[in-house]
Amino acid sequence: MKLTVTLLATLLAISAAQPQKPIPKQKPIPKQATATCGAFPSFMTANRIVGGQAAESSIPWQVSVRQCQSGGCHFCGGTILDATTVMCAAHCFTEGQSMSGHYITAGVVNRNSNDGQTIEIANGVWNAEMPYQGNNNDFVILKLSSALTFNENVYPACLPDADHEPSASGQTCFVSGWGTLNSGANSSPTMLQWVAVPTVTNAKCNEQYNGGITSSMICAGSADGGIDSCQGDSGGPFICSQGADNTAVLTGVVSFGIGCGLSTHSGVYARTTAVLDWVKANMGGTVGPPPATTEGPTQAPPPSDCVDSWIEDGFCDDENNNAACQFDGGDCCPPFAKQNWDWYCNECACVIGDATTCEIGVPNWVGDAFCDDENNNALCGFDGGDCCNNSANNWDWYCNDCQCLFDTTAGSNGKGKGSRNGKGNGKGKGKGSRKGKGKGSRKGQ
């Protein structure tokens, strides 16, 4: 059976100094709140279910996990647990891999902003007693090479009590990240998105996933669909409130799901309480060991002036056809969304990325001989050619569409003739408002 699975995540946070009053938007979070764990930002309210929207300010516990220091290298989310500890999803990495050249960035809304704190990851901690297998126990702890500085934009989420069970009451919780806005999209939003989504009991979720839900998972989704996490949100926080003081706690980690925002399938998160003792045992202490000196840090791509409104608009734009601008959202490569796709370009070359630029898929799966729909785009180098002329056994086990969109072995650069017609900034093209959060396809490792 072929399943396209999409990633979800969770983390938690925070207690307010005066819980009986909302934190004013204009004032910084009180110092006593940041000494332990944070409070909900004032704009995150659960009095209504929303399809997703851009964050008004930093979500303090949210981090971007990236393969270089640039926002264009984002591939997963994460949650701050303390000054040197971040929770992420195991599927975002290969167990035991070197973290040299991998970073987290905290305290930003725009993932390309230089205003946040960017710190290299020293090492990963995997759970030997409850290892990640298939979709189960999707956790990895990231230890940082130096400590974060807590302020009103950066502070940790709280951990839940051992008996924390928000799905018993159908509590509405929160997911956030820079993941794609719908399943299969070729580009990720620049601005941090968040969504409020109701929890679902494991019994109901188990029916949706044919018995594939374990006690190490928790689910959330709407019967009407339209609200979820999506590709690129993996490893990020699933935050619920706890107690009379409305403390924000890391209930789960964005892990997997079928599609994004489907009414038939809830999003699935790794349940924090399942590994609570392990998490506490690996928090605090000294900063992790320095990264290996044999590999230098990945350099950020050169700055580029992107015209965001032209990315993934169906027209190839030479000025956006680079890694920093997400290769124009795949507009210069087949399948072409519009007949006149080459009206606004001169070179019109199908320039493609590889695992190092695969910010909306799963980098470790590029070129692994299995076709992965979420990697079958220009940013991920069309999965390294895994979906074309593949003679490997079971090459289509992990894809639904399994289409050969662009044969990277054929030697074609996909050039079109295009005459330069000039394009104004005001194209009037609106993107959908539905924001899914960080999922990706799930593959057993």
Short mmCIF file of N, CA, C and O in Angstrom, two decimals, residues 301-398:
data_model
loop_
_atom_site.label_atom_id
_atom_site.label_comp_id
_atom_site.label_asym_id
_atom_site.label_seq_id
_atom_site.Cartn_x
_atom_site.Cartn_y
_atom_site.Cartn_z
N PRO A 301 23.68 30.93 1.04
CA PRO A 301 23.72 31.38 -0.34
C PRO A 301 23.82 32.90 -0.41
O PRO A 301 23.45 33.59 0.53
N PRO A 302 24.36 33.40 -1.51
CA PRO A 302 24.50 34.86 -1.61
C PRO A 302 23.14 35.53 -1.54
O PRO A 302 22.12 34.95 -1.92
N PRO A 303 23.10 36.76 -1.00
CA PRO A 303 21.82 37.46 -0.91
C PRO A 303 21.21 37.64 -2.29
O PRO A 303 21.90 37.82 -3.28
N SER A 304 19.89 37.59 -2.34
CA SER A 304 19.20 37.71 -3.61
C SER A 304 17.92 38.50 -3.40
O SER A 304 17.26 38.35 -2.38
N ASP A 305 17.58 39.34 -4.37
CA ASP A 305 16.35 40.10 -4.29
C ASP A 305 15.25 39.31 -4.97
O ASP A 305 15.18 39.25 -6.20
N CYS A 306 14.41 38.68 -4.17
CA CYS A 306 13.32 37.87 -4.70
C CYS A 306 12.07 38.72 -4.83
O CYS A 306 11.81 39.59 -4.01
N VAL A 307 11.31 38.46 -5.86
CA VAL A 307 9.98 39.05 -5.99
C VAL A 307 9.00 37.97 -5.55
O VAL A 307 8.63 37.08 -6.31
N ASP A 308 8.63 38.03 -4.27
CA ASP A 308 7.86 36.94 -3.67
C ASP A 308 6.55 36.68 -4.39
O ASP A 308 6.11 35.53 -4.50
N SER A 309 5.90 37.72 -4.90
CA SER A 309 4.60 37.53 -5.54
C SER A 309 4.70 36.78 -6.86
O SER A 309 3.70 36.31 -7.40
N TRP A 310 5.92 36.64 -7.41
CA TRP A 310 6.10 35.91 -8.67
C TRP A 310 6.45 34.45 -8.44
O TRP A 310 6.46 33.66 -9.39
N ILE A 311 6.82 34.08 -7.21
CA ILE A 311 7.20 32.69 -6.93
C ILE A 311 5.96 31.80 -7.00
O ILE A 311 4.96 32.06 -6.35
N GLU A 312 6.03 30.77 -7.79
CA GLU A 312 4.94 29.80 -8.00
C GLU A 312 3.67 30.47 -8.56
O GLU A 312 2.55 30.14 -8.18
N ASP A 313 3.87 31.43 -9.48
CA ASP A 313 2.71 32.07 -10.11
C ASP A 313 2.43 31.50 -11.50
O ASP A 313 1.55 31.96 -12.21
N GLY A 314 3.21 30.47 -11.89
CA GLY A 314 3.00 29.83 -13.19
C GLY A 314 3.86 30.39 -14.30
O GLY A 314 3.88 29.83 -15.40
N PHE A 315 4.62 31.48 -14.04
CA PHE A 315 5.49 32.08 -15.04
C PHE A 315 6.94 31.99 -14.58
O PHE A 315 7.26 32.33 -13.44
N CYS A 316 7.82 31.56 -15.47
CA CYS A 316 9.25 31.47 -15.15
C CYS A 316 9.86 32.86 -15.11
O CYS A 316 9.70 33.65 -16.05
N ASP A 317 10.56 33.18 -14.03
CA ASP A 317 11.21 34.47 -13.86
C ASP A 317 12.69 34.24 -13.56
O ASP A 317 13.04 33.67 -12.53
N ASP A 318 13.55 34.67 -14.49
CA ASP A 318 14.99 34.44 -14.33
C ASP A 318 15.52 34.97 -13.00
O ASP A 318 16.37 34.35 -12.36
N GLU A 319 15.01 36.15 -12.56
CA GLU A 319 15.53 36.77 -11.35
C GLU A 319 15.17 35.98 -10.09
O GLU A 319 15.79 36.17 -9.04
N ASN A 320 14.18 35.12 -10.17
CA ASN A 320 13.81 34.28 -9.03
C ASN A 320 14.35 32.86 -9.14
O ASN A 320 14.14 32.04 -8.24
N ASN A 321 15.04 32.55 -10.23
CA ASN A 321 15.43 31.17 -10.52
C ASN A 321 16.75 30.81 -9.85
O ASN A 321 17.77 30.55 -10.49
N ASN A 322 16.72 30.82 -8.50
CA ASN A 322 17.91 30.49 -7.71
C ASN A 322 17.44 29.91 -6.37
O ASN A 322 16.26 29.98 -6.03
N ALA A 323 18.37 29.35 -5.63
CA ALA A 323 18.02 28.66 -4.38
C ALA A 323 17.39 29.62 -3.38
O ALA A 323 16.45 29.26 -2.67
N ALA A 324 17.92 30.85 -3.27
CA ALA A 324 17.39 31.80 -2.29
C ALA A 324 15.94 32.14 -2.58
O ALA A 324 15.18 32.44 -1.66
N CYS A 325 15.54 32.09 -3.85
CA CYS A 325 14.15 32.40 -4.24
C CYS A 325 13.38 31.12 -4.56
O CYS A 325 12.39 31.15 -5.31
N GLN A 326 13.83 29.99 -4.02
CA GLN A 326 13.14 28.71 -4.14
C GLN A 326 12.96 28.29 -5.60
O GLN A 326 11.98 27.64 -5.97
N PHE A 327 13.95 28.63 -6.45
CA PHE A 327 13.90 28.29 -7.88
C PHE A 327 12.56 28.67 -8.49
O PHE A 327 11.97 27.92 -9.27
N ASP A 328 12.10 29.86 -8.11
CA ASP A 328 10.84 30.42 -8.63
C ASP A 328 9.65 29.49 -8.37
O ASP A 328 8.67 29.51 -9.10
N GLY A 329 9.75 28.70 -7.29
CA GLY A 329 8.66 27.79 -6.96
C GLY A 329 8.46 26.69 -7.99
O GLY A 329 7.39 26.08 -8.07
N GLY A 330 9.49 26.42 -8.80
CA GLY A 330 9.38 25.38 -9.83
C GLY A 330 8.73 25.85 -11.12
O GLY A 330 8.46 25.05 -12.01
N ASP A 331 8.51 27.18 -11.27
CA ASP A 331 7.82 27.69 -12.45
C ASP A 331 8.60 27.48 -13.75
O ASP A 331 8.02 27.54 -14.83
N CYS A 332 9.92 27.27 -13.64
CA CYS A 332 10.74 27.12 -14.85
C CYS A 332 10.93 25.65 -15.24
O CYS A 332 11.66 25.35 -16.19
N CYS A 333 10.31 24.75 -14.50
CA CYS A 333 10.45 23.32 -14.76
C CYS A 333 9.07 22.68 -14.97
O CYS A 333 8.07 23.15 -14.41
N PRO A 334 9.03 21.61 -15.75
CA PRO A 334 7.76 20.91 -15.93
C PRO A 334 7.33 20.23 -14.64
O PRO A 334 8.16 19.98 -13.77
N PRO A 335 6.01 19.96 -14.51
CA PRO A 335 4.95 20.28 -15.47
C PRO A 335 4.60 21.77 -15.40
O PRO A 335 4.49 22.31 -14.30
N PHE A 336 4.44 22.41 -16.54
CA PHE A 336 4.19 23.85 -16.57
C PHE A 336 2.72 24.13 -16.31
O PHE A 336 1.83 23.55 -16.91
N ALA A 337 2.49 25.07 -15.39
CA ALA A 337 1.12 25.39 -14.98
C ALA A 337 0.39 26.21 -16.03
O ALA A 337 -0.84 26.18 -16.09
N LYS A 338 1.13 26.95 -16.85
CA LYS A 338 0.50 27.82 -17.84
C LYS A 338 1.12 27.60 -19.20
O LYS A 338 2.32 27.33 -19.31
N GLN A 339 0.32 27.77 -20.24
CA GLN A 339 0.81 27.57 -21.60
C GLN A 339 1.92 28.56 -21.93
O GLN A 339 2.90 28.24 -22.58
N ASN A 340 1.77 29.79 -21.47
CA ASN A 340 2.76 30.84 -21.74
C ASN A 340 3.71 31.02 -20.56
O ASN A 340 4.04 32.15 -20.19
N TRP A 341 4.17 29.93 -20.00
CA TRP A 341 5.02 29.96 -18.81
C TRP A 341 6.31 30.74 -19.04
O TRP A 341 6.93 31.24 -18.10
N ASP A 342 6.76 30.90 -20.31
CA ASP A 342 8.06 31.50 -20.60
C ASP A 342 7.95 32.94 -21.12
O ASP A 342 8.89 33.48 -21.68
N TRP A 343 6.82 33.59 -20.89
CA TRP A 343 6.64 34.96 -21.37
C TRP A 343 7.57 35.96 -20.70
O TRP A 343 7.92 36.97 -21.28
N TYR A 344 7.94 35.72 -19.47
CA TYR A 344 8.65 36.73 -18.69
C TYR A 344 10.10 36.36 -18.39
O TYR A 344 10.69 36.87 -17.45
N CYS A 345 10.66 35.45 -19.16
CA CYS A 345 12.06 35.05 -18.91
C CYS A 345 12.84 35.08 -20.22
O CYS A 345 12.28 34.96 -21.32
N ASN A 346 14.16 35.23 -20.10
CA ASN A 346 15.05 35.12 -21.25
C ASN A 346 15.76 33.77 -21.26
O ASN A 346 15.76 33.06 -22.25
N GLU A 347 16.35 33.40 -20.13
CA GLU A 347 17.06 32.13 -20.04
C GLU A 347 16.07 30.97 -19.95
O GLU A 347 16.23 29.95 -20.61
N CYS A 348 15.08 31.12 -19.08
CA CYS A 348 14.01 30.11 -18.95
C CYS A 348 14.54 28.71 -18.69
O CYS A 348 13.99 27.72 -19.15
N ALA A 349 15.64 28.62 -17.95
CA ALA A 349 16.27 27.32 -17.70
C ALA A 349 15.63 26.61 -16.51
O ALA A 349 15.29 27.25 -15.52
N CYS A 350 15.47 25.32 -16.65
CA CYS A 350 14.99 24.52 -15.52
C CYS A 350 16.18 24.25 -14.61
O CYS A 350 16.92 23.28 -14.78
N VAL A 351 16.40 25.14 -13.67
CA VAL A 351 17.48 25.00 -12.70
C VAL A 351 16.92 24.26 -11.50
O VAL A 351 15.87 24.62 -10.97
N ILE A 352 17.58 23.22 -11.07
CA ILE A 352 17.05 22.42 -9.97
C ILE A 352 18.05 22.33 -8.83
O ILE A 352 19.26 22.48 -9.02
N GLY A 353 17.52 22.08 -7.65
CA GLY A 353 18.34 21.96 -6.46
C GLY A 353 18.74 20.52 -6.20
O GLY A 353 18.76 19.67 -7.08
N ASP A 354 19.04 20.24 -4.93
CA ASP A 354 19.42 18.89 -4.51
C ASP A 354 19.08 18.77 -3.03
O ASP A 354 18.30 19.57 -2.50
N ALA A 355 19.67 17.83 -2.35
CA ALA A 355 19.34 17.62 -0.94
C ALA A 355 19.66 18.84 -0.08
O ALA A 355 18.97 19.12 0.90
N THR A 356 20.67 19.62 -0.47
CA THR A 356 21.07 20.77 0.36
C THR A 356 20.09 21.92 0.25
O THR A 356 20.09 22.82 1.09
N THR A 357 19.24 21.94 -0.78
CA THR A 357 18.26 23.01 -0.94
C THR A 357 16.83 22.52 -0.72
O THR A 357 15.88 23.26 -0.93
N CYS A 358 16.70 21.28 -0.26
CA CYS A 358 15.37 20.64 -0.15
C CYS A 358 14.68 21.07 1.13
O CYS A 358 14.62 20.33 2.12
N GLU A 359 14.12 22.30 1.14
CA GLU A 359 13.52 22.85 2.35
C GLU A 359 12.06 22.48 2.52
O GLU A 359 11.47 22.70 3.57
N ILE A 360 11.39 21.93 1.49
CA ILE A 360 9.97 21.59 1.62
C ILE A 360 9.75 20.09 1.55
O ILE A 360 8.62 19.64 1.46
N GLY A 361 10.81 19.31 1.59
CA GLY A 361 10.70 17.86 1.58
C GLY A 361 11.53 17.26 2.68
O GLY A 361 11.71 17.86 3.75
N VAL A 362 12.07 16.09 2.43
CA VAL A 362 12.93 15.41 3.40
C VAL A 362 14.28 15.18 2.73
O VAL A 362 14.41 14.30 1.87
N PRO A 363 15.30 15.98 3.06
CA PRO A 363 16.58 15.92 2.34
C PRO A 363 17.20 14.53 2.31
O PRO A 363 17.80 14.14 1.31
N ASN A 364 17.04 13.77 3.41
CA ASN A 364 17.68 12.45 3.48
C ASN A 364 17.12 11.46 2.47
O ASN A 364 17.71 10.41 2.24
N TRP A 365 15.96 11.77 1.90
CA TRP A 365 15.34 10.84 0.96
C TRP A 365 15.66 11.15 -0.49
O TRP A 365 15.28 10.39 -1.39
N VAL A 366 16.33 12.25 -0.78
CA VAL A 366 16.70 12.59 -2.14
C VAL A 366 17.75 11.61 -2.64
O VAL A 366 18.80 11.43 -2.03
N GLY A 367 17.46 10.94 -3.75
CA GLY A 367 18.42 10.01 -4.33
C GLY A 367 18.55 8.70 -3.58
O GLY A 367 19.58 8.04 -3.69
N ASP A 368 17.48 8.28 -2.85
CA ASP A 368 17.57 7.03 -2.08
C ASP A 368 16.95 5.85 -2.83
O ASP A 368 16.77 4.78 -2.27
N ALA A 369 16.61 6.04 -4.10
CA ALA A 369 16.03 5.01 -4.98
C ALA A 369 14.55 4.77 -4.75
O ALA A 369 13.96 3.91 -5.38
N PHE A 370 13.92 5.55 -3.85
CA PHE A 370 12.48 5.49 -3.65
C PHE A 370 11.87 6.83 -4.08
O PHE A 370 12.35 7.88 -3.66
N CYS A 371 10.82 6.78 -4.88
CA CYS A 371 10.15 8.01 -5.30
C CYS A 371 9.34 8.58 -4.14
O CYS A 371 8.52 7.88 -3.54
N ASP A 372 9.57 9.85 -3.83
CA ASP A 372 8.86 10.53 -2.74
C ASP A 372 8.17 11.76 -3.32
O ASP A 372 8.84 12.69 -3.78
N ASP A 373 6.85 11.78 -3.29
CA ASP A 373 6.11 12.90 -3.88
C ASP A 373 6.52 14.24 -3.31
O ASP A 373 6.62 15.24 -4.02
N GLU A 374 6.77 14.30 -1.99
CA GLU A 374 7.09 15.58 -1.36
C GLU A 374 8.45 16.11 -1.78
O GLU A 374 8.75 17.29 -1.60
N ASN A 375 9.31 15.27 -2.34
CA ASN A 375 10.62 15.70 -2.84
C ASN A 375 10.61 15.91 -4.35
O ASN A 375 11.63 16.32 -4.92
N ASN A 376 9.49 15.64 -5.01
CA ASN A 376 9.43 15.66 -6.47
C ASN A 376 9.14 17.08 -6.97
O ASN A 376 8.09 17.36 -7.53
N ASN A 377 10.11 17.97 -6.74
CA ASN A 377 9.99 19.37 -7.12
C ASN A 377 11.38 19.93 -7.38
O ASN A 377 12.39 19.27 -7.12
N ALA A 378 11.43 21.14 -7.94
CA ALA A 378 12.71 21.73 -8.33
C ALA A 378 13.63 21.94 -7.14
O ALA A 378 14.84 21.71 -7.23
N LEU A 379 13.10 22.39 -5.98
CA LEU A 379 13.93 22.64 -4.81
C LEU A 379 14.66 21.39 -4.36
O LEU A 379 15.79 21.45 -3.89
N CYS A 380 14.03 20.24 -4.46
CA CYS A 380 14.61 18.97 -4.01
C CYS A 380 15.20 18.17 -5.18
O CYS A 380 15.41 16.96 -5.07
N GLY A 381 15.44 18.85 -6.32
CA GLY A 381 16.06 18.18 -7.45
C GLY A 381 15.23 17.05 -8.00
O GLY A 381 15.76 16.05 -8.48
N PHE A 382 13.89 17.20 -7.92
CA PHE A 382 12.98 16.15 -8.37
C PHE A 382 13.38 14.79 -7.80
O PHE A 382 13.47 13.79 -8.50
N ASP A 383 13.61 14.84 -6.47
CA ASP A 383 13.93 13.63 -5.69
C ASP A 383 15.18 12.93 -6.21
O ASP A 383 15.31 11.71 -6.08
N GLY A 384 16.08 13.70 -6.81
CA GLY A 384 17.32 13.10 -7.30
C GLY A 384 17.09 12.12 -8.44
O GLY A 384 17.94 11.24 -8.68
N GLY A 385 15.95 12.27 -9.14
CA GLY A 385 15.66 11.36 -10.25
C GLY A 385 15.00 10.06 -9.85
O GLY A 385 14.80 9.18 -10.70
N ASP A 386 14.63 9.92 -8.57
CA ASP A 386 14.08 8.65 -8.09
C ASP A 386 12.72 8.30 -8.70
O ASP A 386 12.30 7.14 -8.62
N CYS A 387 12.03 9.30 -9.27
CA CYS A 387 10.68 9.03 -9.82
C CYS A 387 10.72 8.78 -11.32
O CYS A 387 9.66 8.62 -11.94
N CYS A 388 11.90 8.75 -11.93
CA CYS A 388 12.03 8.56 -13.38
C CYS A 388 12.90 7.35 -13.71
O CYS A 388 13.99 7.19 -13.13
N ASN A 389 12.43 6.54 -14.61
CA ASN A 389 13.22 5.40 -15.13
C ASN A 389 13.86 4.60 -14.00
O ASN A 389 15.03 4.22 -14.05
N ASN A 390 13.08 4.38 -12.95
CA ASN A 390 13.60 3.71 -11.76
C ASN A 390 13.33 2.22 -11.84
O ASN A 390 12.17 1.79 -11.88
N SER A 391 14.38 1.44 -11.85
CA SER A 391 14.23 -0.02 -11.94
C SER A 391 14.44 -0.70 -10.60
O SER A 391 14.42 -1.93 -10.51
N ALA A 392 14.62 0.09 -9.54
CA ALA A 392 14.85 -0.50 -8.22
C ALA A 392 13.58 -1.19 -7.72
O ALA A 392 12.46 -0.77 -8.02
N ASN A 393 13.75 -2.24 -6.96
CA ASN A 393 12.61 -2.93 -6.38
C ASN A 393 11.84 -2.01 -5.45
O ASN A 393 12.42 -1.30 -4.65
N ASN A 394 10.53 -2.03 -5.59
CA ASN A 394 9.63 -1.29 -4.69
C ASN A 394 9.92 0.21 -4.70
O ASN A 394 9.72 0.90 -3.70
N TRP A 395 10.34 0.75 -5.83
CA TRP A 395 10.68 2.17 -5.91
C TRP A 395 9.48 3.06 -5.63
O TRP A 395 9.64 4.21 -5.23
N ASP A 396 8.26 2.55 -5.79
CA ASP A 396 7.05 3.36 -5.63
C ASP A 396 6.31 3.08 -4.33
O ASP A 396 5.14 3.43 -4.19
N TRP A 397 6.97 2.52 -3.34
CA TRP A 397 6.31 2.18 -2.08
C TRP A 397 5.90 3.42 -1.29
O TRP A 397 4.94 3.38 -0.54
N TYR A 398 6.60 4.52 -1.44
CA TYR A 398 6.39 5.67 -0.57
C TYR A 398 5.81 6.87 -1.31
O TYR A 398 5.92 8.01 -0.86
#
